Tab-separated table of C-alpha atoms in Angstrom:
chain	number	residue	atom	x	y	z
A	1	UNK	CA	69.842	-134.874	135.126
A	2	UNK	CA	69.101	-136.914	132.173
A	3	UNK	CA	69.116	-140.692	132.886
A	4	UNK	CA	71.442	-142.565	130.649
A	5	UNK	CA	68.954	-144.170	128.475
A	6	UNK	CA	68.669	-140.453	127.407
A	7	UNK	CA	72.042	-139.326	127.377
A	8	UNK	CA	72.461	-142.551	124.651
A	9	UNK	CA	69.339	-141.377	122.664
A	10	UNK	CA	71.026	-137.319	122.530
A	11	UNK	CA	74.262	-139.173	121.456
A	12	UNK	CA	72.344	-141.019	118.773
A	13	UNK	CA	70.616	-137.748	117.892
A	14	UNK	CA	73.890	-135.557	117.388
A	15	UNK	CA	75.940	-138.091	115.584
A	16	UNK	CA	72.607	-138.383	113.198
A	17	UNK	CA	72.881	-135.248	112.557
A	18	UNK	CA	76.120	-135.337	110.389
A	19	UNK	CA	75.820	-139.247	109.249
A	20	UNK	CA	74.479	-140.320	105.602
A	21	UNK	CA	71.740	-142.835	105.318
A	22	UNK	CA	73.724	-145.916	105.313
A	23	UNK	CA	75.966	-144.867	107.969
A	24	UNK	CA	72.677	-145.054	110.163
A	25	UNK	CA	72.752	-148.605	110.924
A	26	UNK	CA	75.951	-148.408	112.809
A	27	UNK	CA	75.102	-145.490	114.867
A	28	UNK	CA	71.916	-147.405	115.957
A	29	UNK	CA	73.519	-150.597	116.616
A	30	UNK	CA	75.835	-148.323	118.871
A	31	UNK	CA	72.824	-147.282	120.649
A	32	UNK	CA	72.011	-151.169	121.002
A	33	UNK	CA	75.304	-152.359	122.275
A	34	UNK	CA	74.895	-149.273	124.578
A	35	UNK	CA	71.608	-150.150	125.919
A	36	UNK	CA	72.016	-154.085	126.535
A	37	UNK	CA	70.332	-155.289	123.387
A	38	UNK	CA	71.362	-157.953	121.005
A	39	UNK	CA	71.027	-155.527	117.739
A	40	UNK	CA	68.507	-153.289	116.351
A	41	UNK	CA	66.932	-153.678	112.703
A	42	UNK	CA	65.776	-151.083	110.734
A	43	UNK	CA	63.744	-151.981	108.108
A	44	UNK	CA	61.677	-149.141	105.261
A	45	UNK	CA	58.870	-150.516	103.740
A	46	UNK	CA	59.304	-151.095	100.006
A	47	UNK	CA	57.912	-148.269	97.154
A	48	UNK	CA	54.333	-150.582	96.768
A	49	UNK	CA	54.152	-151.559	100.594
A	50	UNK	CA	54.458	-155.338	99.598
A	51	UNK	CA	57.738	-155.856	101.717
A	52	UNK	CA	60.049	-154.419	104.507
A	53	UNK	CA	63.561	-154.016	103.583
A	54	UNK	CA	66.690	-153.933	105.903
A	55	UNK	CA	68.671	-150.601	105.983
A	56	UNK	CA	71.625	-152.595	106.326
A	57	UNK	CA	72.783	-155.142	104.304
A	58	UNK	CA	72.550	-158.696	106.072
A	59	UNK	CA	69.009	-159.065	107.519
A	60	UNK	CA	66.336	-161.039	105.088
A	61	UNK	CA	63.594	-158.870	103.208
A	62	UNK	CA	60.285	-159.758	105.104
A	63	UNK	CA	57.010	-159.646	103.434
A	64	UNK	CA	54.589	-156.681	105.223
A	65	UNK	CA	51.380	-159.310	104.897
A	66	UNK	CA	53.458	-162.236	105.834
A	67	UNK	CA	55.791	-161.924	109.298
A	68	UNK	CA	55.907	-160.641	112.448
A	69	UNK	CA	57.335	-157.376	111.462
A	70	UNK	CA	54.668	-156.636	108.597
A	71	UNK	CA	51.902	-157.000	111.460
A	72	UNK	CA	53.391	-154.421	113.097
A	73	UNK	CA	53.315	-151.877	110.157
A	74	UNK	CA	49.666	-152.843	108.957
A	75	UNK	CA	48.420	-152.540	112.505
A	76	UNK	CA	51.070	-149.266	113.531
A	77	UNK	CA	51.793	-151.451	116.881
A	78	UNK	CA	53.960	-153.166	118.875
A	79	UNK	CA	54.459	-157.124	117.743
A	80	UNK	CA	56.732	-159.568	119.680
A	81	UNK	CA	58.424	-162.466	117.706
A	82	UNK	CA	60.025	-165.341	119.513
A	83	UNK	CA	63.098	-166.732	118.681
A	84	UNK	CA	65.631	-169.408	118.920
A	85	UNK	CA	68.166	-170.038	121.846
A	86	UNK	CA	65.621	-167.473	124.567
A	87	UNK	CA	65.609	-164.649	122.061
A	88	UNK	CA	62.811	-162.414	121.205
A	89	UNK	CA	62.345	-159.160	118.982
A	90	UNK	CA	60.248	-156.753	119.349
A	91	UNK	CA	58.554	-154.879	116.384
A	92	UNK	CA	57.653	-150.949	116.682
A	93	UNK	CA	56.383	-149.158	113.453
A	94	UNK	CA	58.246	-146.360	112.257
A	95	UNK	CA	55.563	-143.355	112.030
A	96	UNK	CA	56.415	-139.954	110.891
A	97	UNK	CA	53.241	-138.118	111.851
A	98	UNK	CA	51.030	-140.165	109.771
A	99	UNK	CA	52.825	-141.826	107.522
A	100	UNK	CA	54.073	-145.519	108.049
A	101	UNK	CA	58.453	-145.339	106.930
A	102	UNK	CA	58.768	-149.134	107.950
A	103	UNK	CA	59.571	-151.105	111.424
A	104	UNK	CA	62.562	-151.741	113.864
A	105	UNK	CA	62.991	-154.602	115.475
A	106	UNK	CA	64.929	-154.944	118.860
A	107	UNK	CA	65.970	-158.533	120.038
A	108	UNK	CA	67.427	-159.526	123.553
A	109	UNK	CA	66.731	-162.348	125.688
A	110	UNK	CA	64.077	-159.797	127.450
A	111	UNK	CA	62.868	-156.119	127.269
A	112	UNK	CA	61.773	-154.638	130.695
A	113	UNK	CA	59.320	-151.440	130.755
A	114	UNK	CA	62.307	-149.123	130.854
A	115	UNK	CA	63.755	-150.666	127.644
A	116	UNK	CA	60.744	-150.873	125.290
A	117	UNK	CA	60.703	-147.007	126.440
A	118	UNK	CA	64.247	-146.564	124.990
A	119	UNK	CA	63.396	-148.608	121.905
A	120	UNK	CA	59.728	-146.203	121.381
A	121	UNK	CA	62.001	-143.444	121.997
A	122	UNK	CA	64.476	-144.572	119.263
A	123	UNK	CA	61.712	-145.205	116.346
A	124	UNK	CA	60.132	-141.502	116.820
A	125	UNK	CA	63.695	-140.038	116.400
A	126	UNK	CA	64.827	-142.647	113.559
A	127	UNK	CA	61.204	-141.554	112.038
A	128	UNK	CA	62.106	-138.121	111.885
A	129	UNK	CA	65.919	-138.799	110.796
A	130	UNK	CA	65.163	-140.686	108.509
A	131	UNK	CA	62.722	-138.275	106.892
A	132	UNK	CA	65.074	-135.474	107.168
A	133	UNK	CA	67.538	-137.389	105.159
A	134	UNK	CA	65.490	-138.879	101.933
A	135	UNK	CA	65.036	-136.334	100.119
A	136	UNK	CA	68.972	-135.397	99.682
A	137	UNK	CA	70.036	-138.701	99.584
A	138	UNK	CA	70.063	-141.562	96.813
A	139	UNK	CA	70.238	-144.343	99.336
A	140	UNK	CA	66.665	-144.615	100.401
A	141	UNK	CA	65.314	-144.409	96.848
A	142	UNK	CA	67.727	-147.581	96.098
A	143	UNK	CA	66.628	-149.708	98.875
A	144	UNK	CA	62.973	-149.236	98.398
A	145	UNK	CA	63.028	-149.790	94.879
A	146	UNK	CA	62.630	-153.372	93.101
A	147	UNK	CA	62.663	-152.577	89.626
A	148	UNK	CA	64.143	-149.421	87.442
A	149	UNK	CA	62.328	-146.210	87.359
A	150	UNK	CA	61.121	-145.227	84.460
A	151	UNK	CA	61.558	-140.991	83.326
A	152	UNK	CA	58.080	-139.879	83.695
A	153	UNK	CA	57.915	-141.500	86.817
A	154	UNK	CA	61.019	-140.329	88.281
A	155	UNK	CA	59.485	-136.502	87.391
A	156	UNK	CA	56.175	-136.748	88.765
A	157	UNK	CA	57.397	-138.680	91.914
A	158	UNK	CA	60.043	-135.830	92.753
A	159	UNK	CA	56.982	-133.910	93.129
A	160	UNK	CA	55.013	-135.900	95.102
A	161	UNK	CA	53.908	-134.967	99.402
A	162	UNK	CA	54.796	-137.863	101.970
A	163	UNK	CA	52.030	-140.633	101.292
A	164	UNK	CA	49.688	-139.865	104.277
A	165	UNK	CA	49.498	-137.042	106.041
A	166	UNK	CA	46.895	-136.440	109.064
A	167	UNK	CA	46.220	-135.197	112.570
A	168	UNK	CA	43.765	-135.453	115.304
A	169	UNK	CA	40.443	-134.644	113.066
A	170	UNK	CA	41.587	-136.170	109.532
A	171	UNK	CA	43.616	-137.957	107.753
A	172	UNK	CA	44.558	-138.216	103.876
A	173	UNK	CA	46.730	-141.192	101.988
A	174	UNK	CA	47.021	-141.767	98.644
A	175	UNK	CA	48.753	-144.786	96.432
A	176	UNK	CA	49.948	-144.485	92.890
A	177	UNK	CA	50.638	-147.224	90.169
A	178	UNK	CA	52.185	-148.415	88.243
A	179	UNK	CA	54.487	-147.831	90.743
A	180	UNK	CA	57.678	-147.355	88.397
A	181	UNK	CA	55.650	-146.573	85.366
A	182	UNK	CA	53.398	-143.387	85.781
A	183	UNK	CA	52.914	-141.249	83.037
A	184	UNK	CA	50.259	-138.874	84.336
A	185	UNK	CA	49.160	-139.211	87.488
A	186	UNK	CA	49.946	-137.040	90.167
A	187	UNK	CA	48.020	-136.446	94.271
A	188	UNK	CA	48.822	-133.807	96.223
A	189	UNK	CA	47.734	-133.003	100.087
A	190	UNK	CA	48.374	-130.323	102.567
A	191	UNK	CA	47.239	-129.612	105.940
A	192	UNK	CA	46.730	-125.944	107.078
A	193	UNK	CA	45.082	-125.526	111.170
A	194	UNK	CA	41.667	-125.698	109.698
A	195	UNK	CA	42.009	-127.112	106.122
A	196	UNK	CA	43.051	-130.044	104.588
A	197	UNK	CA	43.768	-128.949	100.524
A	198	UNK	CA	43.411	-132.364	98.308
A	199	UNK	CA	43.904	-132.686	94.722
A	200	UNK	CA	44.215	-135.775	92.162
A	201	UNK	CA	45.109	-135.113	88.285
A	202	UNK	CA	45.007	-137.351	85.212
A	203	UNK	CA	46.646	-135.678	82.291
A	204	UNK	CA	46.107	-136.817	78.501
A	205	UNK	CA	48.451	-140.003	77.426
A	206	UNK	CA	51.141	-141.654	79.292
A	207	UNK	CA	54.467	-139.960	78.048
A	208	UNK	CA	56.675	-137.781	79.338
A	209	UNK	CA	54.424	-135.095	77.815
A	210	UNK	CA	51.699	-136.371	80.330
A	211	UNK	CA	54.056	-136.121	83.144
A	212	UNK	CA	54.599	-132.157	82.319
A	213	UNK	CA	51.172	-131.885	81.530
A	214	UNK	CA	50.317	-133.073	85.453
A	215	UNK	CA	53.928	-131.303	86.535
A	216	UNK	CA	52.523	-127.818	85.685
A	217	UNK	CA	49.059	-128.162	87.009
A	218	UNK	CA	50.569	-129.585	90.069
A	219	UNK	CA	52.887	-126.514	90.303
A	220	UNK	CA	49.981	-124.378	89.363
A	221	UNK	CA	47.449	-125.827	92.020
A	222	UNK	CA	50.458	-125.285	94.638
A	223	UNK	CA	50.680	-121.511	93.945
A	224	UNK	CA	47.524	-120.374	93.983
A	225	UNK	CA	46.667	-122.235	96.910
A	226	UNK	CA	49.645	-120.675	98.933
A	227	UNK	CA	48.397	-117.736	97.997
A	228	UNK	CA	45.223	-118.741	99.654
A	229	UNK	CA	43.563	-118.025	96.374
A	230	UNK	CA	39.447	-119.420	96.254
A	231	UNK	CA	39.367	-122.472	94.267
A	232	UNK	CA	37.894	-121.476	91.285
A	233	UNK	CA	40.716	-119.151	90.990
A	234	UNK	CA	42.958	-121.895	91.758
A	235	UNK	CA	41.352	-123.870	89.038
A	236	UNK	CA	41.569	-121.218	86.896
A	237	UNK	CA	45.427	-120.825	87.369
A	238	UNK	CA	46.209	-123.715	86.550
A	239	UNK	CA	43.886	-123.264	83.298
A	240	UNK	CA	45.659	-120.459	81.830
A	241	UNK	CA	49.217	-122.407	82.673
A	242	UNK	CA	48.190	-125.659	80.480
A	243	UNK	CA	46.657	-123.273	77.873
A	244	UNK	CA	49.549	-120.839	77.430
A	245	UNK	CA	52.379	-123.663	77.890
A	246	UNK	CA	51.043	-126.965	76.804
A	247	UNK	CA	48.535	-126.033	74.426
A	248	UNK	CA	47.984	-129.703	73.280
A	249	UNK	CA	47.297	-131.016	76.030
A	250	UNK	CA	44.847	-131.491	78.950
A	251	UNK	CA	44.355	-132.426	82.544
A	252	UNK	CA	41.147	-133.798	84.770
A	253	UNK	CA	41.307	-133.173	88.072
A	254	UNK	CA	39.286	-132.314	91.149
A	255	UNK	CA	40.547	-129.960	94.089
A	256	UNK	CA	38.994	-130.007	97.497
A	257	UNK	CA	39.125	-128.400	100.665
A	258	UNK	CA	37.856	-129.810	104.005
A	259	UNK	CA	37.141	-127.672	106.861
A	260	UNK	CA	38.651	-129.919	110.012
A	261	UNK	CA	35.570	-128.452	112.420
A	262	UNK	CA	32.906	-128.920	110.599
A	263	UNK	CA	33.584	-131.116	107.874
A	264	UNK	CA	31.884	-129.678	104.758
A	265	UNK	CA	33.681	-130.691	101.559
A	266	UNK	CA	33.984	-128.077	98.962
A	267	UNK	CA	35.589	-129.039	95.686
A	268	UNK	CA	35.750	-128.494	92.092
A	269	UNK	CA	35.543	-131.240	89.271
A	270	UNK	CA	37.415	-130.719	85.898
A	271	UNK	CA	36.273	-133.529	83.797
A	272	UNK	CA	37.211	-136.258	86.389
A	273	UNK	CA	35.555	-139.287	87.820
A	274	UNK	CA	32.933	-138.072	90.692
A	275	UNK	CA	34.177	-139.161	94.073
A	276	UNK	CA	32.776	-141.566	96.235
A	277	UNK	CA	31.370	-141.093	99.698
A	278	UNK	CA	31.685	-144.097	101.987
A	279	UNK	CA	29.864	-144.405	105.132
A	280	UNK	CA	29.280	-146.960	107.653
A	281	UNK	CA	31.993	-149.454	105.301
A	282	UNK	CA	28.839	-148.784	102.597
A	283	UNK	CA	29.454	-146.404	99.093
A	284	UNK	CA	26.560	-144.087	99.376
A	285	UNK	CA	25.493	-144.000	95.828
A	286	UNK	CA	26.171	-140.901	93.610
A	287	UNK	CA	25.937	-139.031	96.933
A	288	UNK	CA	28.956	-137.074	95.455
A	289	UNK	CA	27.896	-136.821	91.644
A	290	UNK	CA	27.890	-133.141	90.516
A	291	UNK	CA	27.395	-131.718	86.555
A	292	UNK	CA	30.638	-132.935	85.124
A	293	UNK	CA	32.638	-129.711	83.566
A	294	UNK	CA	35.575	-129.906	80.640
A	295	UNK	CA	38.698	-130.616	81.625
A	296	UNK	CA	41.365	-128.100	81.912
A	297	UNK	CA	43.031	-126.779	78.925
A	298	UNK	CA	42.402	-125.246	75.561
A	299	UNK	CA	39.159	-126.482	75.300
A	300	UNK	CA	37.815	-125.186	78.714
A	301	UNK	CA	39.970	-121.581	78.059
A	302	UNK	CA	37.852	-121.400	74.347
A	303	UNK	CA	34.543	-122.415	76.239
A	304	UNK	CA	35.175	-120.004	79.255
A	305	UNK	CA	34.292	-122.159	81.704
A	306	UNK	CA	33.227	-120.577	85.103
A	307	UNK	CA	34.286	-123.315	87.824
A	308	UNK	CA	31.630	-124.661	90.085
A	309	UNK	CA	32.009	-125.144	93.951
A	310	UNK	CA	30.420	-128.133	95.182
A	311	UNK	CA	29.684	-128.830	98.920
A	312	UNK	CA	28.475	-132.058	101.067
A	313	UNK	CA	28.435	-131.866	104.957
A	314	UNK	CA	30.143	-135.298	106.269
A	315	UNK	CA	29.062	-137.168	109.338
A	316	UNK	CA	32.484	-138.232	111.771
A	317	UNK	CA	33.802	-141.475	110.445
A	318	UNK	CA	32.925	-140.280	107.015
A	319	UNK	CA	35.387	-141.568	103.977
A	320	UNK	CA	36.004	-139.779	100.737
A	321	UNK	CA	37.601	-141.906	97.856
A	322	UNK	CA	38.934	-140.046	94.956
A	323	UNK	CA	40.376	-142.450	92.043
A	324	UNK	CA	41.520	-141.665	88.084
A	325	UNK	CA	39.901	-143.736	85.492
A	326	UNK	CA	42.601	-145.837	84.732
A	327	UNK	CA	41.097	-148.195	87.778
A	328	UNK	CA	37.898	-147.959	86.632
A	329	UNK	CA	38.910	-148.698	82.251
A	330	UNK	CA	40.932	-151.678	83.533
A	331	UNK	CA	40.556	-155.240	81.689
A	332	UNK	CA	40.261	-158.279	83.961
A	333	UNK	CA	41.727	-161.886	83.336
A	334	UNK	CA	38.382	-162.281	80.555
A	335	UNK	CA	38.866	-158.982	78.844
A	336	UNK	CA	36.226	-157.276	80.494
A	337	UNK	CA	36.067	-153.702	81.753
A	338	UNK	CA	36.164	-153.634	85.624
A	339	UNK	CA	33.730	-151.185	85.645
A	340	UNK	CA	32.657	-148.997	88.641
A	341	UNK	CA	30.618	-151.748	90.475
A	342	UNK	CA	33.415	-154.124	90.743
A	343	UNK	CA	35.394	-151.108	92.010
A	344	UNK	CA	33.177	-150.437	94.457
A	345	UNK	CA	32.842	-153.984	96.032
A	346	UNK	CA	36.302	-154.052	95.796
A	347	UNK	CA	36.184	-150.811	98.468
A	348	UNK	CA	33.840	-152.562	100.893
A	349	UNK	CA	35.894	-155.199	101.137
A	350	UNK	CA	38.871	-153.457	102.082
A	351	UNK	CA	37.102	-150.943	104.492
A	352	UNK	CA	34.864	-153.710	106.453
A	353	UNK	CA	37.689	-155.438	108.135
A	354	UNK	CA	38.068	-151.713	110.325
A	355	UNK	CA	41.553	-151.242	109.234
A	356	UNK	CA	42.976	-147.634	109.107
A	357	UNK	CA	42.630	-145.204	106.009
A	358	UNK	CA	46.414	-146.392	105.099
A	359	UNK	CA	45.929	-149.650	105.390
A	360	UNK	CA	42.419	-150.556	103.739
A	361	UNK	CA	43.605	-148.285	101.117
A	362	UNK	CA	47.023	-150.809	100.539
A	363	UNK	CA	44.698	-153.753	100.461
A	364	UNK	CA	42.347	-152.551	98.297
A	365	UNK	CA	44.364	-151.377	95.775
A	366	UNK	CA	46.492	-154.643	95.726
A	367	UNK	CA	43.822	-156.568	95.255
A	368	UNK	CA	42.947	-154.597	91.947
A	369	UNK	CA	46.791	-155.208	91.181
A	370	UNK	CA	46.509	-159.038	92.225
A	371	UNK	CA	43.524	-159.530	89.275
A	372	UNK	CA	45.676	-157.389	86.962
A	373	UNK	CA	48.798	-159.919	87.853
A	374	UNK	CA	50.363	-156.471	88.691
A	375	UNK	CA	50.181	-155.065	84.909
A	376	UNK	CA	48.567	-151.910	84.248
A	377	UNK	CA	47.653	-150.573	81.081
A	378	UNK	CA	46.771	-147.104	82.475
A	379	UNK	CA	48.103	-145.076	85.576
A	380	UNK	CA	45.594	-145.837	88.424
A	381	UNK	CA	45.778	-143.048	91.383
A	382	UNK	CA	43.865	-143.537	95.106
A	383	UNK	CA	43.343	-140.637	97.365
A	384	UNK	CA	41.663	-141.298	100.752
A	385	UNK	CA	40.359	-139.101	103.330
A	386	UNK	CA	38.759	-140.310	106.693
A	387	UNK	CA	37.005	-137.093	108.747
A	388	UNK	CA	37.111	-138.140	112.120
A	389	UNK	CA	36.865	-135.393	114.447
A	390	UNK	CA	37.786	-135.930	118.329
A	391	UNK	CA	34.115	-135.927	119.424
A	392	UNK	CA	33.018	-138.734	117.413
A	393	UNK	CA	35.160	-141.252	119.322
């Protein structure tokens, strides 16, 4: 028979099941009052991972580099806080899969074994919930939001995956900014049992036309590669969309495919930045640099471009950065270009301290916000993958 620690979790479970978003903080304070605790926060990490904001309305906004509870979510682990009058609260990321939602924290004068159990328990089912729930509900978009979305970016975000996805041999995150004001700029990542399918595009201007522009490619890159087509013929679909629909405009992009067991990267580059291979926290230089080809659109259609297929064997522990120009063609605080060798300092920064994918990725593409003073001129797109197969550790 199920203990009653369970038997509160199943309760919590079924009444989820039928509650909206904000009616969530109730049903797991019920679970708290339930289980001997003080309360139980549940915080979601804001749209540009700068602070962790309370589902409910009461608790204080924490910072994610600055308190207790942001350790936690850089580090996806367990953080104890001390407080006033005996208290303390415990901090457990909420994961979903791979990607980081936010924290809870649980406070009580102590937490044995069996209730930190109850409380891991909790954040893998409010993980879950809570994905289940945002994308038919308002409520989430609200409270992670600081400023007003702009059209364009309300589009292409509608059609963006979950930030980082992963499993046991690889895992993928991506960041996108200006957060509120992209106008071309789209990722896209999907895991199959032996594949992981990556794309980044950078269509022409930064207008709502841009945002259809990258809209249909997205849509085209999605079809063909459900229908498990090769990827010059997924290249090629999208191609013949742009040129028949949008005949004014055109899109960069590269699409990739990584084969989980032996990790050989195959991918095709339409007029985009070359990526960059980073090993051993070092950027091998132009290790990735192929022929560039036109991007796709009228021009490539008239041309008849045939697609190349590219392919570089990774060693375990292996990083791929893929990034749109707009990081690159930024100004800094003099008026000079950042340039590609600024960039990649900037990387070996952020992936020398041996964070995770997700989280060197966050820092390094805050500090390129930080010397911007968080104004970009141009849409400015990150997609990280780290193959890291079982055997390697």
């Amino acid at each position: 028979m199920p203990g009653p620690g369970e038997q509160l979790l199943e309760q919590l479970l079924s009444s989820a099941h039928a509650a909206t978003a904000m009616e969530l903080p109730a049903l797991v304070q019920r679970f708290a009052d339930a289980a001997g605790l003080d309360r139980v926060d549940v915080y979601l990490v804001d749209l540009q991972q700068r602070s962790l904001v309370p589902l409910a309305d009461g608790p204080p906004v924490l910072g994610v580099d600055t308190s207790v509870a942001g350790s936690a979510y850089r580090a996806h682990a367990l953080r104890v806080e001390e407080l006033p009058q005996g208290r303390i609260t415990t901090w457990l990321p909420l994961i979903d899969g791979a990607e980081r939602l936010g924290v809870i924290g649980a406070t009580a004068p102590a937490i044995d074994g069996a209730l930190l159990r109850r409380c891991r328990m909790l954040a893998s089912l409010l993980a879950m919930v809570i994905t289940s729930k945002r994308s038919s509900s308002d409520s989430f978009a609200r409270r992670t939001r600081s400023e007003t979305m702009q059209l364009p970016a309300e589009m292409l975000r509608a059609f963006l995956p979950p930030r980082t996805i992963g499993n046991s041999r690889v895992i993928s995150t991506a960041v996108l900014e200006p957060a509120y004001e992209i106008g071309g700029d789209v990722f896209d990542h999907s895991l199959t049992r032996s594949t992981l399918h990556l794309a980044i595009l950078d269509a022409m201007g930064h207008n709502l036309a841009s945002g259809l522009t990258t809209a249909v490619a997205m849509a085209g890159c999605r079809n063909a590669r459900r229908a498990e087509a090769p990827l010059p013929e997924l290249v090629d679909n999208i191609q013949q969309a742009l040129a028949q629909w949008l005949p004014e405009q055109f899109c960069t992009g590269i699409f990739a495919q990584l084969g989980l067991a032996e990790g050989v990267l195959r991918w095709c580059n339409c007029g985009h930045p070359p990526p960059l291979l980073i090993r051993d926290h070092r950027v091998l230089d132009r290790a990735l640099e192929r022929q560039a080809q036109p991007p796709m659109g009228t021009p490539a259609l008239l041309a008849d471009v045939r697609w190349e297929v590219h392919e570089e064997a990774l060693q375990p522990g292996d990083r791929v950065l893929m990034y749109t120009d707009g990081v690159t063609e930024l100004r800094t605080g003099g008026g000079a270009e950042f340039g590609l060798e600024r960039f990649t300092d900037s990387i070996i920064r952020a992936t020398a301290a041996g964070e995770s994918a997700p989280e060197a990725l966050r820092q390094l593409i805050h500090s390129i916000l930080d010397r911007q003073e968080n104004q970009l001129r141009d849409d400015a797109t990150l997609l990280l993958l780290e193959w890291c197969p079982p055997e390697s550790g």
